[in-house]
Each structure stands twice: as structure tokens, then as C-alpha cells.
Amino acid sequence: MRRSNSHFGLYLLLILAMIMWGLSWTNAKILGAYASASVLTFWRFAFSGLSFIPILWFTRQSPGLSLKSSVFVIGGALSITLYNFAYFYGTHIGLATVGGVVVPTMNPLFTFILAILIARRIPLQKEAIGLLLGLVGGALILKVWKFNFDELTTSGNSYFVICSLSWAFLTVITAKAKDYIPLLTFSFWTFSLAALLSFPFTVDSNVIEIFTYDWIFWLNFLLVTFGSMVFATTVYFYGTVILGSERASAFIFTVPLSALIFSMIFLREPLEISTVLGGILAMAAVYMINRTKRVLPPT
């Protein structure tokens, strides 16, 4: 019973984290009017990495890395850097409502495929049905029946698919890294290395210009950095360690509702029936995946 209560608290934290992620799509759309994707990506990681220094000191966790843990940090940094570039590019040219629904819908599908390939197991019936619902929901939101190559590249949807795939790799890497490096240390080095990886892409930009921007920029930047990146991502990393990559990724399905609400309120983006139906299917997928009682093998 104690273990159940412990997981209940984690579930609540994951839901709050997902709400912050839903809001982040609106934040990113607003930030895109101020700075380029490369500048936003660099500063987001720089601030996130720095914020973990006092956290590591307070929790007395060692920042040391072994050769094995370094491999996971590098993989995590590459994945999350690619995610953020696609995230800011996609929201700049596309709709936040679409990105906020497509990415969390497709992510568990990619994560599940990666996880079962690594574990070499056959999915349970409920898992397969749940993930199929997520795939159908994503197809509805993207309106795949209207797709052509030009629309895929100019609408931002291709970037959203890249977001889903790169985050799936990050999810699996985080789950496997738990045996070699503490969570907070992993987060610190992943964000710090990601800042270094993204910095070369800012050479044609005035990176310090952000300090001249108004309070609207800083409100959204702080939310997307500390609310979404530091808090929400760390909670998600922790969830993958405790619950496993497959089950933790299922909570991402709860992002679409908050993403839709925030985008409609603050961005005045339209709500389409295909988006609503796709979101409902995604929520049904969460229920089916989390109802599975099977104990997952270590990944």
C-alpha cells in the first residue's frame, strides 16, 4: 500500500509536469517572435544547466561521470538538442495546438517500438491497442488524408515528428542510464552539454540581445525553461526511472488537452474537430496502457 501511495504522488507530479509541457507550446510560439530557434535553444539549456548547480550542492550529489555514464549523457544531450531545435522551428512556422497534440501522441508510439526492440518482447494486446489508438489520433490531428510533401515541410509538422522521435530516444536513454548515473547528475550534464552543442549554431546571431527584451519574453522564457525544462523534464526523467520508459511516456498523452486550452486562450488558435477527436483517442490510449498489469522487464 505504501508503494501504491508513493506512485500516486509520482502520478500527480507527472500530470503537473505534463500541464507545464502543454503550456510550453504556447510559450514557444510567443518566444519565436523574439529570437531564432538556435538562440532560444542555447539559452534554454544554459539557464537549465546552471540551475542544477545549487540543486546538486543542496542534495549533495556528486557531479562526477564515469566512462559508461558519459555515453548516456552524450546520447541524451544529442537527443534533447535535436528535440529543442525542432520544437522551436516547428512552433515558429506551425500551430502550437498541432505541435502540442502531435508530439505527445506520436512519442509513446516511437518509445514503445524502441523499447520492445531492445527488450525483444511481444506487446500485450492492451498495449498494442492503446498505441494504435494513439497512432490513429495523431493521423487525425495531422490530417494525413490531405498531406503532400510541401505541406509537411512548410506547416511545421515534419519538425513535430522529429520532436517525437528524438524524445523517444531520450526516454529510452534515460531509463537505461539509471543504473550508471544519478538522475540529477544526468540532468545537469545533459543540459550543460546540450548548451555547448547548440552554441555553434548561434554564431550569426546576437545571443546577448535577449537581455534587452520585454517582460513578456522573460515570462514565457522562464516558464519554458524552469517550468517546462527543469521541473517537468526532471520529473519525467524520474518517472522513467521509477515506472520504466514505456509507462512514463504514456503520461505524455495528457499534454494535448492543456496545449489546446492554452493555445486557444493566449494565441487564439482555432480548435478543429479532427484535433478534438485525435486528443480523445490519445487519452483513451493512456488509459489502456496504464491499465496493463504486466511487470515490464528491465530496459
PDB file of C-alpha atoms in Angstrom:
ATOM      1  CA  MET A   1       0.000   0.000   0.000  1.00  0.00           C
ATOM      2  CA  ARG A   2       2.868   2.361   0.803  1.00  0.00           C
ATOM      3  CA  ARG A   3       4.354   1.708  -2.607  1.00  0.00           C
ATOM      4  CA  SER A   4       0.980   2.428  -4.236  1.00  0.00           C
ATOM      5  CA  ASN A   5       0.703   5.753  -2.392  1.00  0.00           C
ATOM      6  CA  SER A   6       4.243   6.616  -3.443  1.00  0.00           C
ATOM      7  CA  HIS A   7       3.375   6.011  -7.068  1.00  0.00           C
ATOM      8  CA  PHE A   8       0.187   8.047  -6.678  1.00  0.00           C
ATOM      9  CA  GLY A   9       2.273  11.059  -5.688  1.00  0.00           C
ATOM     10  CA  LEU A  10       4.517  10.470  -8.685  1.00  0.00           C
ATOM     11  CA  TYR A  11       1.466  10.280 -10.943  1.00  0.00           C
ATOM     12  CA  LEU A  12       0.321  13.705  -9.677  1.00  0.00           C
ATOM     13  CA  LEU A  13       3.762  15.194 -10.285  1.00  0.00           C
ATOM     14  CA  LEU A  14       3.804  13.727 -13.787  1.00  0.00           C
ATOM     15  CA  ILE A  15       0.379  15.213 -14.545  1.00  0.00           C
ATOM     16  CA  LEU A  16       1.535  18.648 -13.310  1.00  0.00           C
ATOM     17  CA  ALA A  17       4.683  18.279 -15.408  1.00  0.00           C
ATOM     18  CA  MET A  18       2.592  17.446 -18.454  1.00  0.00           C
ATOM     19  CA  ILE A  19       0.476  20.572 -17.900  1.00  0.00           C
ATOM     20  CA  MET A  20       3.670  22.610 -17.897  1.00  0.00           C
ATOM     21  CA  TRP A  21       4.666  20.906 -21.139  1.00  0.00           C
ATOM     22  CA  GLY A  22       1.273  21.742 -22.606  1.00  0.00           C
ATOM     23  CA  LEU A  23       1.768  25.398 -21.699  1.00  0.00           C
ATOM     24  CA  SER A  24       5.280  25.332 -23.161  1.00  0.00           C
ATOM     25  CA  TRP A  25       3.915  25.074 -26.711  1.00  0.00           C
ATOM     26  CA  THR A  26       2.206  28.425 -26.255  1.00  0.00           C
ATOM     27  CA  ASN A  27       5.367  29.822 -24.638  1.00  0.00           C
ATOM     28  CA  ALA A  28       7.486  28.662 -27.587  1.00  0.00           C
ATOM     29  CA  LYS A  29       5.138  30.220 -30.142  1.00  0.00           C
ATOM     30  CA  ILE A  30       5.351  33.576 -28.365  1.00  0.00           C
ATOM     31  CA  LEU A  31       9.141  33.359 -27.998  1.00  0.00           C
ATOM     32  CA  GLY A  32       9.512  32.673 -31.718  1.00  0.00           C
ATOM     33  CA  ALA A  33       8.533  36.275 -32.406  1.00  0.00           C
ATOM     34  CA  TYR A  34      11.559  37.496 -30.436  1.00  0.00           C
ATOM     35  CA  ALA A  35      14.530  35.269 -31.301  1.00  0.00           C
ATOM     36  CA  SER A  36      15.701  32.461 -33.568  1.00  0.00           C
ATOM     37  CA  ALA A  37      15.373  28.797 -32.672  1.00  0.00           C
ATOM     38  CA  SER A  38      19.139  28.452 -32.216  1.00  0.00           C
ATOM     39  CA  VAL A  39      19.357  31.345 -29.745  1.00  0.00           C
ATOM     40  CA  LEU A  40      16.345  30.149 -27.766  1.00  0.00           C
ATOM     41  CA  THR A  41      17.695  26.599 -27.670  1.00  0.00           C
ATOM     42  CA  PHE A  42      21.121  27.699 -26.421  1.00  0.00           C
ATOM     43  CA  TRP A  43      19.843  29.947 -23.647  1.00  0.00           C
ATOM     44  CA  ARG A  44      17.221  27.445 -22.567  1.00  0.00           C
ATOM     45  CA  PHE A  45      19.917  24.839 -21.977  1.00  0.00           C
ATOM     46  CA  ALA A  46      22.380  27.327 -20.484  1.00  0.00           C
ATOM     47  CA  PHE A  47      19.910  28.516 -17.846  1.00  0.00           C
ATOM     48  CA  SER A  48      18.724  24.963 -17.173  1.00  0.00           C
ATOM     49  CA  GLY A  49      22.252  23.635 -16.690  1.00  0.00           C
ATOM     50  CA  LEU A  50      23.198  26.483 -14.348  1.00  0.00           C
ATOM     51  CA  SER A  51      20.061  25.950 -12.269  1.00  0.00           C
ATOM     52  CA  PHE A  52      21.205  22.426 -11.408  1.00  0.00           C
ATOM     53  CA  ILE A  53      24.436  23.585  -9.744  1.00  0.00           C
ATOM     54  CA  PRO A  54      22.725  24.681  -6.479  1.00  0.00           C
ATOM     55  CA  ILE A  55      20.424  21.657  -6.697  1.00  0.00           C
ATOM     56  CA  LEU A  56      23.394  19.281  -6.822  1.00  0.00           C
ATOM     57  CA  TRP A  57      25.058  21.153  -3.972  1.00  0.00           C
ATOM     58  CA  PHE A  58      21.925  21.084  -1.807  1.00  0.00           C
ATOM     59  CA  THR A  59      21.267  17.378  -2.414  1.00  0.00           C
ATOM     60  CA  ARG A  60      24.982  16.554  -2.031  1.00  0.00           C
ATOM     61  CA  GLN A  61      25.029  14.564  -5.251  1.00  0.00           C
ATOM     62  CA  SER A  62      28.371  14.124  -6.927  1.00  0.00           C
ATOM     63  CA  PRO A  63      28.688  15.647 -10.417  1.00  0.00           C
ATOM     64  CA  GLY A  64      31.270  13.033 -11.348  1.00  0.00           C
ATOM     65  CA  LEU A  65      30.972  10.983 -14.537  1.00  0.00           C
ATOM     66  CA  SER A  66      32.258   7.550 -15.445  1.00  0.00           C
ATOM     67  CA  LEU A  67      33.075   6.456 -18.969  1.00  0.00           C
ATOM     68  CA  LYS A  68      29.847   4.440 -19.121  1.00  0.00           C
ATOM     69  CA  SER A  69      27.652   7.252 -17.803  1.00  0.00           C
ATOM     70  CA  SER A  70      29.285   9.694 -20.224  1.00  0.00           C
ATOM     71  CA  VAL A  71      27.963   7.640 -23.123  1.00  0.00           C
ATOM     72  CA  PHE A  72      24.397   8.059 -21.863  1.00  0.00           C
ATOM     73  CA  VAL A  73      24.909  11.780 -21.232  1.00  0.00           C
ATOM     74  CA  ILE A  74      26.172  12.280 -24.791  1.00  0.00           C
ATOM     75  CA  GLY A  75      23.238  10.329 -26.214  1.00  0.00           C
ATOM     76  CA  GLY A  76      20.793  12.264 -24.051  1.00  0.00           C
ATOM     77  CA  ALA A  77      22.315  15.625 -24.987  1.00  0.00           C
ATOM     78  CA  LEU A  78      22.198  14.859 -28.705  1.00  0.00           C
ATOM     79  CA  SER A  79      18.566  13.746 -28.460  1.00  0.00           C
ATOM     80  CA  ILE A  80      17.353  16.694 -26.414  1.00  0.00           C
ATOM     81  CA  THR A  81      19.271  19.196 -28.563  1.00  0.00           C
ATOM     82  CA  LEU A  82      17.637  17.864 -31.714  1.00  0.00           C
ATOM     83  CA  TYR A  83      14.282  17.951 -29.944  1.00  0.00           C
ATOM     84  CA  ASN A  84      14.609  21.607 -28.974  1.00  0.00           C
ATOM     85  CA  PHE A  85      15.713  22.792 -32.399  1.00  0.00           C
ATOM     86  CA  ALA A  86      12.726  21.021 -33.968  1.00  0.00           C
ATOM     87  CA  TYR A  87      10.475  22.280 -31.157  1.00  0.00           C
ATOM     88  CA  PHE A  88      11.276  25.963 -31.698  1.00  0.00           C
ATOM     89  CA  TYR A  89      11.399  25.717 -35.510  1.00  0.00           C
ATOM     90  CA  GLY A  90       8.099  23.833 -35.597  1.00  0.00           C
ATOM     91  CA  THR A  91       6.209  26.246 -33.364  1.00  0.00           C
ATOM     92  CA  HIS A  92       7.627  29.230 -35.246  1.00  0.00           C
ATOM     93  CA  ILE A  93       6.152  28.170 -38.603  1.00  0.00           C
ATOM     94  CA  GLY A  94       3.340  25.910 -37.400  1.00  0.00           C
ATOM     95  CA  LEU A  95       0.469  25.864 -34.920  1.00  0.00           C
ATOM     96  CA  ALA A  96       1.133  25.347 -31.219  1.00  0.00           C
ATOM     97  CA  THR A  97      -2.116  23.380 -30.972  1.00  0.00           C
ATOM     98  CA  VAL A  98      -0.899  20.877 -33.565  1.00  0.00           C
ATOM     99  CA  GLY A  99       2.567  20.513 -32.053  1.00  0.00           C
ATOM    100  CA  GLY A 100       1.193  20.179 -28.539  1.00  0.00           C
ATOM    101  CA  VAL A 101      -1.020  17.309 -29.640  1.00  0.00           C
ATOM    102  CA  VAL A 102       1.047  15.591 -32.344  1.00  0.00           C
ATOM    103  CA  VAL A 103       4.276  15.266 -30.347  1.00  0.00           C
ATOM    104  CA  PRO A 104       2.814  13.648 -27.219  1.00  0.00           C
ATOM    105  CA  THR A 105       0.631  11.423 -29.391  1.00  0.00           C
ATOM    106  CA  MET A 106       3.468  10.072 -31.508  1.00  0.00           C
ATOM    107  CA  ASN A 107       6.125   9.932 -28.795  1.00  0.00           C
ATOM    108  CA  PRO A 108       4.793   6.883 -26.926  1.00  0.00           C
ATOM    109  CA  LEU A 109       4.484   5.012 -30.211  1.00  0.00           C
ATOM    110  CA  PHE A 110       8.149   5.575 -31.057  1.00  0.00           C
ATOM    111  CA  THR A 111       9.177   4.869 -27.456  1.00  0.00           C
ATOM    112  CA  PHE A 112       7.221   1.641 -27.429  1.00  0.00           C
ATOM    113  CA  ILE A 113       8.795   0.471 -30.684  1.00  0.00           C
ATOM    114  CA  LEU A 114      12.293   1.220 -29.386  1.00  0.00           C
ATOM    115  CA  ALA A 115      11.607  -0.429 -26.033  1.00  0.00           C
ATOM    116  CA  ILE A 116      10.209  -3.676 -27.425  1.00  0.00           C
ATOM    117  CA  LEU A 117      13.066  -3.900 -29.916  1.00  0.00           C
ATOM    118  CA  ILE A 118      15.560  -3.592 -27.063  1.00  0.00           C
ATOM    119  CA  ALA A 119      13.659  -5.953 -24.743  1.00  0.00           C
ATOM    120  CA  ARG A 120      12.831  -8.342 -27.614  1.00  0.00           C
ATOM    121  CA  ARG A 121       9.319  -8.892 -26.394  1.00  0.00           C
ATOM    122  CA  ILE A 122       5.863  -9.016 -27.925  1.00  0.00           C
ATOM    123  CA  PRO A 123       3.441  -6.284 -26.784  1.00  0.00           C
ATOM    124  CA  LEU A 124       0.372  -7.201 -24.788  1.00  0.00           C
ATOM    125  CA  GLN A 125      -2.969  -6.817 -26.512  1.00  0.00           C
ATOM    126  CA  LYS A 126      -3.958  -3.754 -24.468  1.00  0.00           C
ATOM    127  CA  GLU A 127      -0.604  -2.108 -25.134  1.00  0.00           C
ATOM    128  CA  ALA A 128      -0.906  -2.693 -28.858  1.00  0.00           C
ATOM    129  CA  ILE A 129      -4.484  -1.408 -28.989  1.00  0.00           C
ATOM    130  CA  GLY A 130      -3.605   1.643 -26.895  1.00  0.00           C
ATOM    131  CA  LEU A 131      -0.676   2.592 -29.068  1.00  0.00           C
ATOM    132  CA  LEU A 132      -2.737   2.006 -32.199  1.00  0.00           C
ATOM    133  CA  LEU A 133      -5.310   4.445 -30.843  1.00  0.00           C
ATOM    134  CA  GLY A 134      -2.515   6.957 -30.313  1.00  0.00           C
ATOM    135  CA  LEU A 135      -1.337   6.493 -33.890  1.00  0.00           C
ATOM    136  CA  VAL A 136      -4.855   6.961 -35.272  1.00  0.00           C
ATOM    137  CA  GLY A 137      -5.284  10.037 -33.082  1.00  0.00           C
ATOM    138  CA  GLY A 138      -2.074  11.513 -34.442  1.00  0.00           C
ATOM    139  CA  ALA A 139      -3.207  10.832 -38.002  1.00  0.00           C
ATOM    140  CA  LEU A 140      -6.465  12.677 -37.341  1.00  0.00           C
ATOM    141  CA  ILE A 141      -4.704  15.690 -35.857  1.00  0.00           C
ATOM    142  CA  LEU A 142      -2.217  15.876 -38.728  1.00  0.00           C
ATOM    143  CA  LYS A 143      -4.999  15.363 -41.296  1.00  0.00           C
ATOM    144  CA  VAL A 144      -2.867  12.836 -43.142  1.00  0.00           C
ATOM    145  CA  TRP A 145      -5.519  12.447 -45.856  1.00  0.00           C
ATOM    146  CA  LYS A 146      -4.705  15.999 -47.004  1.00  0.00           C
ATOM    147  CA  PHE A 147      -0.943  15.658 -46.872  1.00  0.00           C
ATOM    148  CA  ASN A 148       1.550  16.442 -49.566  1.00  0.00           C
ATOM    149  CA  PHE A 149       5.309  16.957 -49.238  1.00  0.00           C
ATOM    150  CA  ASP A 150       5.149  20.756 -49.418  1.00  0.00           C
ATOM    151  CA  GLU A 151       2.578  20.969 -46.660  1.00  0.00           C
ATOM    152  CA  LEU A 152       4.579  18.580 -44.493  1.00  0.00           C
ATOM    153  CA  THR A 153       7.680  20.781 -44.678  1.00  0.00           C
ATOM    154  CA  THR A 154       6.055  24.217 -44.543  1.00  0.00           C
ATOM    155  CA  SER A 155       3.409  23.597 -41.881  1.00  0.00           C
ATOM    156  CA  GLY A 156       5.881  22.650 -39.161  1.00  0.00           C
ATOM    157  CA  ASN A 157       4.501  19.118 -38.951  1.00  0.00           C
ATOM    158  CA  SER A 158       7.754  17.493 -40.090  1.00  0.00           C
ATOM    159  CA  TYR A 159       9.540  19.194 -37.183  1.00  0.00           C
ATOM    160  CA  PHE A 160       6.898  17.888 -34.794  1.00  0.00           C
ATOM    161  CA  VAL A 161       7.527  14.325 -35.988  1.00  0.00           C
ATOM    162  CA  ILE A 162      11.262  14.869 -35.394  1.00  0.00           C
ATOM    163  CA  CYS A 163      10.395  16.066 -31.888  1.00  0.00           C
ATOM    164  CA  SER A 164       8.521  12.842 -31.184  1.00  0.00           C
ATOM    165  CA  LEU A 165      11.271  10.597 -32.494  1.00  0.00           C
ATOM    166  CA  SER A 166      14.122  12.390 -30.722  1.00  0.00           C
ATOM    167  CA  TRP A 167      12.209  12.423 -27.429  1.00  0.00           C
ATOM    168  CA  ALA A 168      11.563   8.700 -27.739  1.00  0.00           C
ATOM    169  CA  PHE A 169      15.316   8.106 -27.939  1.00  0.00           C
ATOM    170  CA  LEU A 170      15.812  10.385 -24.930  1.00  0.00           C
ATOM    171  CA  THR A 171      13.197   8.450 -22.950  1.00  0.00           C
ATOM    172  CA  VAL A 172      14.873   5.095 -23.561  1.00  0.00           C
ATOM    173  CA  ILE A 173      18.353   6.504 -22.890  1.00  0.00           C
ATOM    174  CA  THR A 174      17.205   7.995 -19.583  1.00  0.00           C
ATOM    175  CA  ALA A 175      15.654   4.721 -18.455  1.00  0.00           C
ATOM    176  CA  LYS A 176      18.844   2.790 -19.233  1.00  0.00           C
ATOM    177  CA  ALA A 177      21.111   5.426 -17.648  1.00  0.00           C
ATOM    178  CA  LYS A 178      19.589   4.964 -14.191  1.00  0.00           C
ATOM    179  CA  ASP A 179      22.000   2.146 -13.296  1.00  0.00           C
ATOM    180  CA  TYR A 180      25.070   4.242 -14.047  1.00  0.00           C
ATOM    181  CA  ILE A 181      24.349   7.831 -13.024  1.00  0.00           C
ATOM    182  CA  PRO A 182      22.048   9.640 -10.530  1.00  0.00           C
ATOM    183  CA  LEU A 183      19.080  11.427 -12.062  1.00  0.00           C
ATOM    184  CA  LEU A 184      20.069  14.976 -11.077  1.00  0.00           C
ATOM    185  CA  THR A 185      23.646  14.480 -12.233  1.00  0.00           C
ATOM    186  CA  PHE A 186      22.357  13.119 -15.532  1.00  0.00           C
ATOM    187  CA  SER A 187      20.076  16.134 -15.979  1.00  0.00           C
ATOM    188  CA  PHE A 188      22.856  18.600 -15.148  1.00  0.00           C
ATOM    189  CA  TRP A 189      25.349  17.165 -17.612  1.00  0.00           C
ATOM    190  CA  THR A 190      22.752  16.538 -20.314  1.00  0.00           C
ATOM    191  CA  PHE A 191      21.538  20.151 -20.264  1.00  0.00           C
ATOM    192  CA  SER A 192      25.067  21.565 -19.965  1.00  0.00           C
ATOM    193  CA  LEU A 193      26.387  19.508 -22.871  1.00  0.00           C
ATOM    194  CA  ALA A 194      23.297  20.403 -24.914  1.00  0.00           C
ATOM    195  CA  ALA A 195      24.116  24.095 -24.363  1.00  0.00           C
ATOM    196  CA  LEU A 196      27.613  23.509 -25.746  1.00  0.00           C
ATOM    197  CA  LEU A 197      26.251  21.562 -28.714  1.00  0.00           C
ATOM    198  CA  SER A 198      23.748  24.277 -29.610  1.00  0.00           C
ATOM    199  CA  PHE A 199      26.073  27.268 -29.156  1.00  0.00           C
ATOM    200  CA  PRO A 200      27.889  26.960 -32.543  1.00  0.00           C
ATOM    201  CA  PHE A 201      24.540  27.451 -34.295  1.00  0.00           C
ATOM    202  CA  THR A 202      24.236  30.948 -32.776  1.00  0.00           C
ATOM    203  CA  VAL A 203      27.372  32.393 -34.418  1.00  0.00           C
ATOM    204  CA  ASP A 204      25.318  34.517 -36.805  1.00  0.00           C
ATOM    205  CA  SER A 205      23.102  35.874 -34.023  1.00  0.00           C
ATOM    206  CA  ASN A 206      23.495  38.375 -31.204  1.00  0.00           C
ATOM    207  CA  VAL A 207      22.979  35.973 -28.312  1.00  0.00           C
ATOM    208  CA  ILE A 208      23.065  38.643 -25.595  1.00  0.00           C
ATOM    209  CA  GLU A 209      20.263  40.618 -27.217  1.00  0.00           C
ATOM    210  CA  ILE A 210      17.717  38.618 -25.234  1.00  0.00           C
ATOM    211  CA  PHE A 211      18.624  40.661 -22.143  1.00  0.00           C
ATOM    212  CA  THR A 212      17.056  43.713 -23.807  1.00  0.00           C
ATOM    213  CA  TYR A 213      13.669  42.048 -24.388  1.00  0.00           C
ATOM    214  CA  ASP A 214      10.491  42.950 -22.503  1.00  0.00           C
ATOM    215  CA  TRP A 215       8.718  41.197 -19.640  1.00  0.00           C
ATOM    216  CA  ILE A 216       6.505  39.163 -21.977  1.00  0.00           C
ATOM    217  CA  PHE A 217       9.578  37.465 -23.395  1.00  0.00           C
ATOM    218  CA  TRP A 218      11.051  36.796 -19.977  1.00  0.00           C
ATOM    219  CA  LEU A 219       7.815  35.472 -18.507  1.00  0.00           C
ATOM    220  CA  ASN A 220       7.472  32.959 -21.320  1.00  0.00           C
ATOM    221  CA  PHE A 221      11.186  32.159 -21.355  1.00  0.00           C
ATOM    222  CA  LEU A 222      11.278  31.455 -17.614  1.00  0.00           C
ATOM    223  CA  LEU A 223       8.195  29.253 -17.902  1.00  0.00           C
ATOM    224  CA  VAL A 224       9.594  27.308 -20.856  1.00  0.00           C
ATOM    225  CA  THR A 225      12.988  26.970 -19.148  1.00  0.00           C
ATOM    226  CA  PHE A 226      12.369  26.412 -15.447  1.00  0.00           C
ATOM    227  CA  GLY A 227       8.747  25.280 -15.522  1.00  0.00           C
ATOM    228  CA  SER A 228       8.962  23.027 -18.560  1.00  0.00           C
ATOM    229  CA  MET A 229      12.651  22.131 -18.895  1.00  0.00           C
ATOM    230  CA  VAL A 230      13.935  21.987 -15.306  1.00  0.00           C
ATOM    231  CA  PHE A 231      10.834  20.931 -13.367  1.00  0.00           C
ATOM    232  CA  ALA A 232       8.790  18.999 -15.910  1.00  0.00           C
ATOM    233  CA  THR A 233      11.688  17.269 -17.652  1.00  0.00           C
ATOM    234  CA  THR A 234      13.320  16.266 -14.359  1.00  0.00           C
ATOM    235  CA  VAL A 235      10.028  14.831 -13.111  1.00  0.00           C
ATOM    236  CA  TYR A 236       9.683  12.967 -16.402  1.00  0.00           C
ATOM    237  CA  PHE A 237      13.244  11.631 -16.131  1.00  0.00           C
ATOM    238  CA  TYR A 238      12.445  10.474 -12.591  1.00  0.00           C
ATOM    239  CA  GLY A 239       9.252   8.853 -13.820  1.00  0.00           C
ATOM    240  CA  THR A 240      11.155   6.841 -16.429  1.00  0.00           C
ATOM    241  CA  VAL A 241      13.497   5.582 -13.707  1.00  0.00           C
ATOM    242  CA  ILE A 242      10.689   4.513 -11.354  1.00  0.00           C
ATOM    243  CA  LEU A 243       7.983   3.428 -13.806  1.00  0.00           C
ATOM    244  CA  GLY A 244      10.007   2.453 -16.869  1.00  0.00           C
ATOM    245  CA  SER A 245      10.277   4.207 -20.207  1.00  0.00           C
ATOM    246  CA  GLU A 246       7.132   2.714 -21.741  1.00  0.00           C
ATOM    247  CA  ARG A 247       4.791   3.649 -18.905  1.00  0.00           C
ATOM    248  CA  ALA A 248       6.292   7.059 -18.207  1.00  0.00           C
ATOM    249  CA  SER A 249       5.986   8.018 -21.866  1.00  0.00           C
ATOM    250  CA  ALA A 250       2.264   7.236 -21.710  1.00  0.00           C
ATOM    251  CA  PHE A 251       1.746  10.227 -19.408  1.00  0.00           C
ATOM    252  CA  ILE A 252       2.783  12.483 -22.275  1.00  0.00           C
ATOM    253  CA  PHE A 253      -0.653  11.753 -23.716  1.00  0.00           C
ATOM    254  CA  THR A 254      -2.085  14.137 -21.094  1.00  0.00           C
ATOM    255  CA  VAL A 255      -0.248  17.093 -22.669  1.00  0.00           C
ATOM    256  CA  PRO A 256      -2.682  17.653 -25.593  1.00  0.00           C
ATOM    257  CA  LEU A 257      -5.616  18.909 -23.541  1.00  0.00           C
ATOM    258  CA  SER A 258      -3.586  21.573 -21.757  1.00  0.00           C
ATOM    259  CA  ALA A 259      -1.804  22.503 -25.006  1.00  0.00           C
ATOM    260  CA  LEU A 260      -5.150  23.014 -26.734  1.00  0.00           C
ATOM    261  CA  ILE A 261      -6.598  25.095 -23.911  1.00  0.00           C
ATOM    262  CA  PHE A 262      -3.583  27.379 -23.528  1.00  0.00           C
ATOM    263  CA  SER A 263      -3.195  27.873 -27.291  1.00  0.00           C
ATOM    264  CA  MET A 264      -6.858  28.768 -27.707  1.00  0.00           C
ATOM    265  CA  ILE A 265      -6.803  31.239 -24.817  1.00  0.00           C
ATOM    266  CA  PHE A 266      -3.496  33.013 -25.411  1.00  0.00           C
ATOM    267  CA  LEU A 267      -2.875  32.532 -29.147  1.00  0.00           C
ATOM    268  CA  ARG A 268      -6.469  32.485 -30.400  1.00  0.00           C
ATOM    269  CA  GLU A 269      -5.688  29.409 -32.467  1.00  0.00           C
ATOM    270  CA  PRO A 270      -8.725  27.599 -33.894  1.00  0.00           C
ATOM    271  CA  LEU A 271      -9.972  24.322 -32.460  1.00  0.00           C
ATOM    272  CA  GLU A 272     -10.797  21.770 -35.136  1.00  0.00           C
ATOM    273  CA  ILE A 273     -12.908  18.644 -34.766  1.00  0.00           C
ATOM    274  CA  SER A 274     -10.071  16.445 -36.024  1.00  0.00           C
ATOM    275  CA  THR A 275      -7.857  17.769 -33.222  1.00  0.00           C
ATOM    276  CA  VAL A 276     -10.536  17.061 -30.622  1.00  0.00           C
ATOM    277  CA  LEU A 277     -11.161  13.513 -31.859  1.00  0.00           C
ATOM    278  CA  GLY A 278      -7.447  12.819 -32.044  1.00  0.00           C
ATOM    279  CA  GLY A 279      -6.970  14.077 -28.499  1.00  0.00           C
ATOM    280  CA  ILE A 280      -9.798  11.875 -27.206  1.00  0.00           C
ATOM    281  CA  LEU A 281      -8.233   8.807 -28.810  1.00  0.00           C
ATOM    282  CA  ALA A 282      -4.905   9.746 -27.237  1.00  0.00           C
ATOM    283  CA  MET A 283      -6.457   9.945 -23.775  1.00  0.00           C
ATOM    284  CA  ALA A 284      -8.080   6.555 -24.326  1.00  0.00           C
ATOM    285  CA  ALA A 285      -4.651   5.218 -25.229  1.00  0.00           C
ATOM    286  CA  VAL A 286      -3.237   6.459 -21.906  1.00  0.00           C
ATOM    287  CA  TYR A 287      -5.940   4.619 -20.022  1.00  0.00           C
ATOM    288  CA  MET A 288      -5.362   1.359 -21.851  1.00  0.00           C
ATOM    289  CA  ILE A 289      -1.579   1.438 -21.474  1.00  0.00           C
ATOM    290  CA  ASN A 290      -1.689   2.305 -17.774  1.00  0.00           C
ATOM    291  CA  ARG A 291      -4.263  -0.399 -17.059  1.00  0.00           C
ATOM    292  CA  THR A 292      -1.750  -3.044 -18.140  1.00  0.00           C
ATOM    293  CA  LYS A 293      -0.674  -5.034 -15.081  1.00  0.00           C
ATOM    294  CA  ARG A 294       2.277  -6.834 -16.578  1.00  0.00           C
ATOM    295  CA  VAL A 295       5.629  -6.234 -14.895  1.00  0.00           C
ATOM    296  CA  LEU A 296       7.919  -4.807 -17.540  1.00  0.00           C
ATOM    297  CA  PRO A 297      11.394  -6.298 -17.934  1.00  0.00           C
ATOM    298  CA  PRO A 298      14.363  -4.030 -17.246  1.00  0.00           C
ATOM    299  CA  THR A 299      15.375  -1.922 -20.235  1.00  0.00           C
TER     300      THR A 299
END
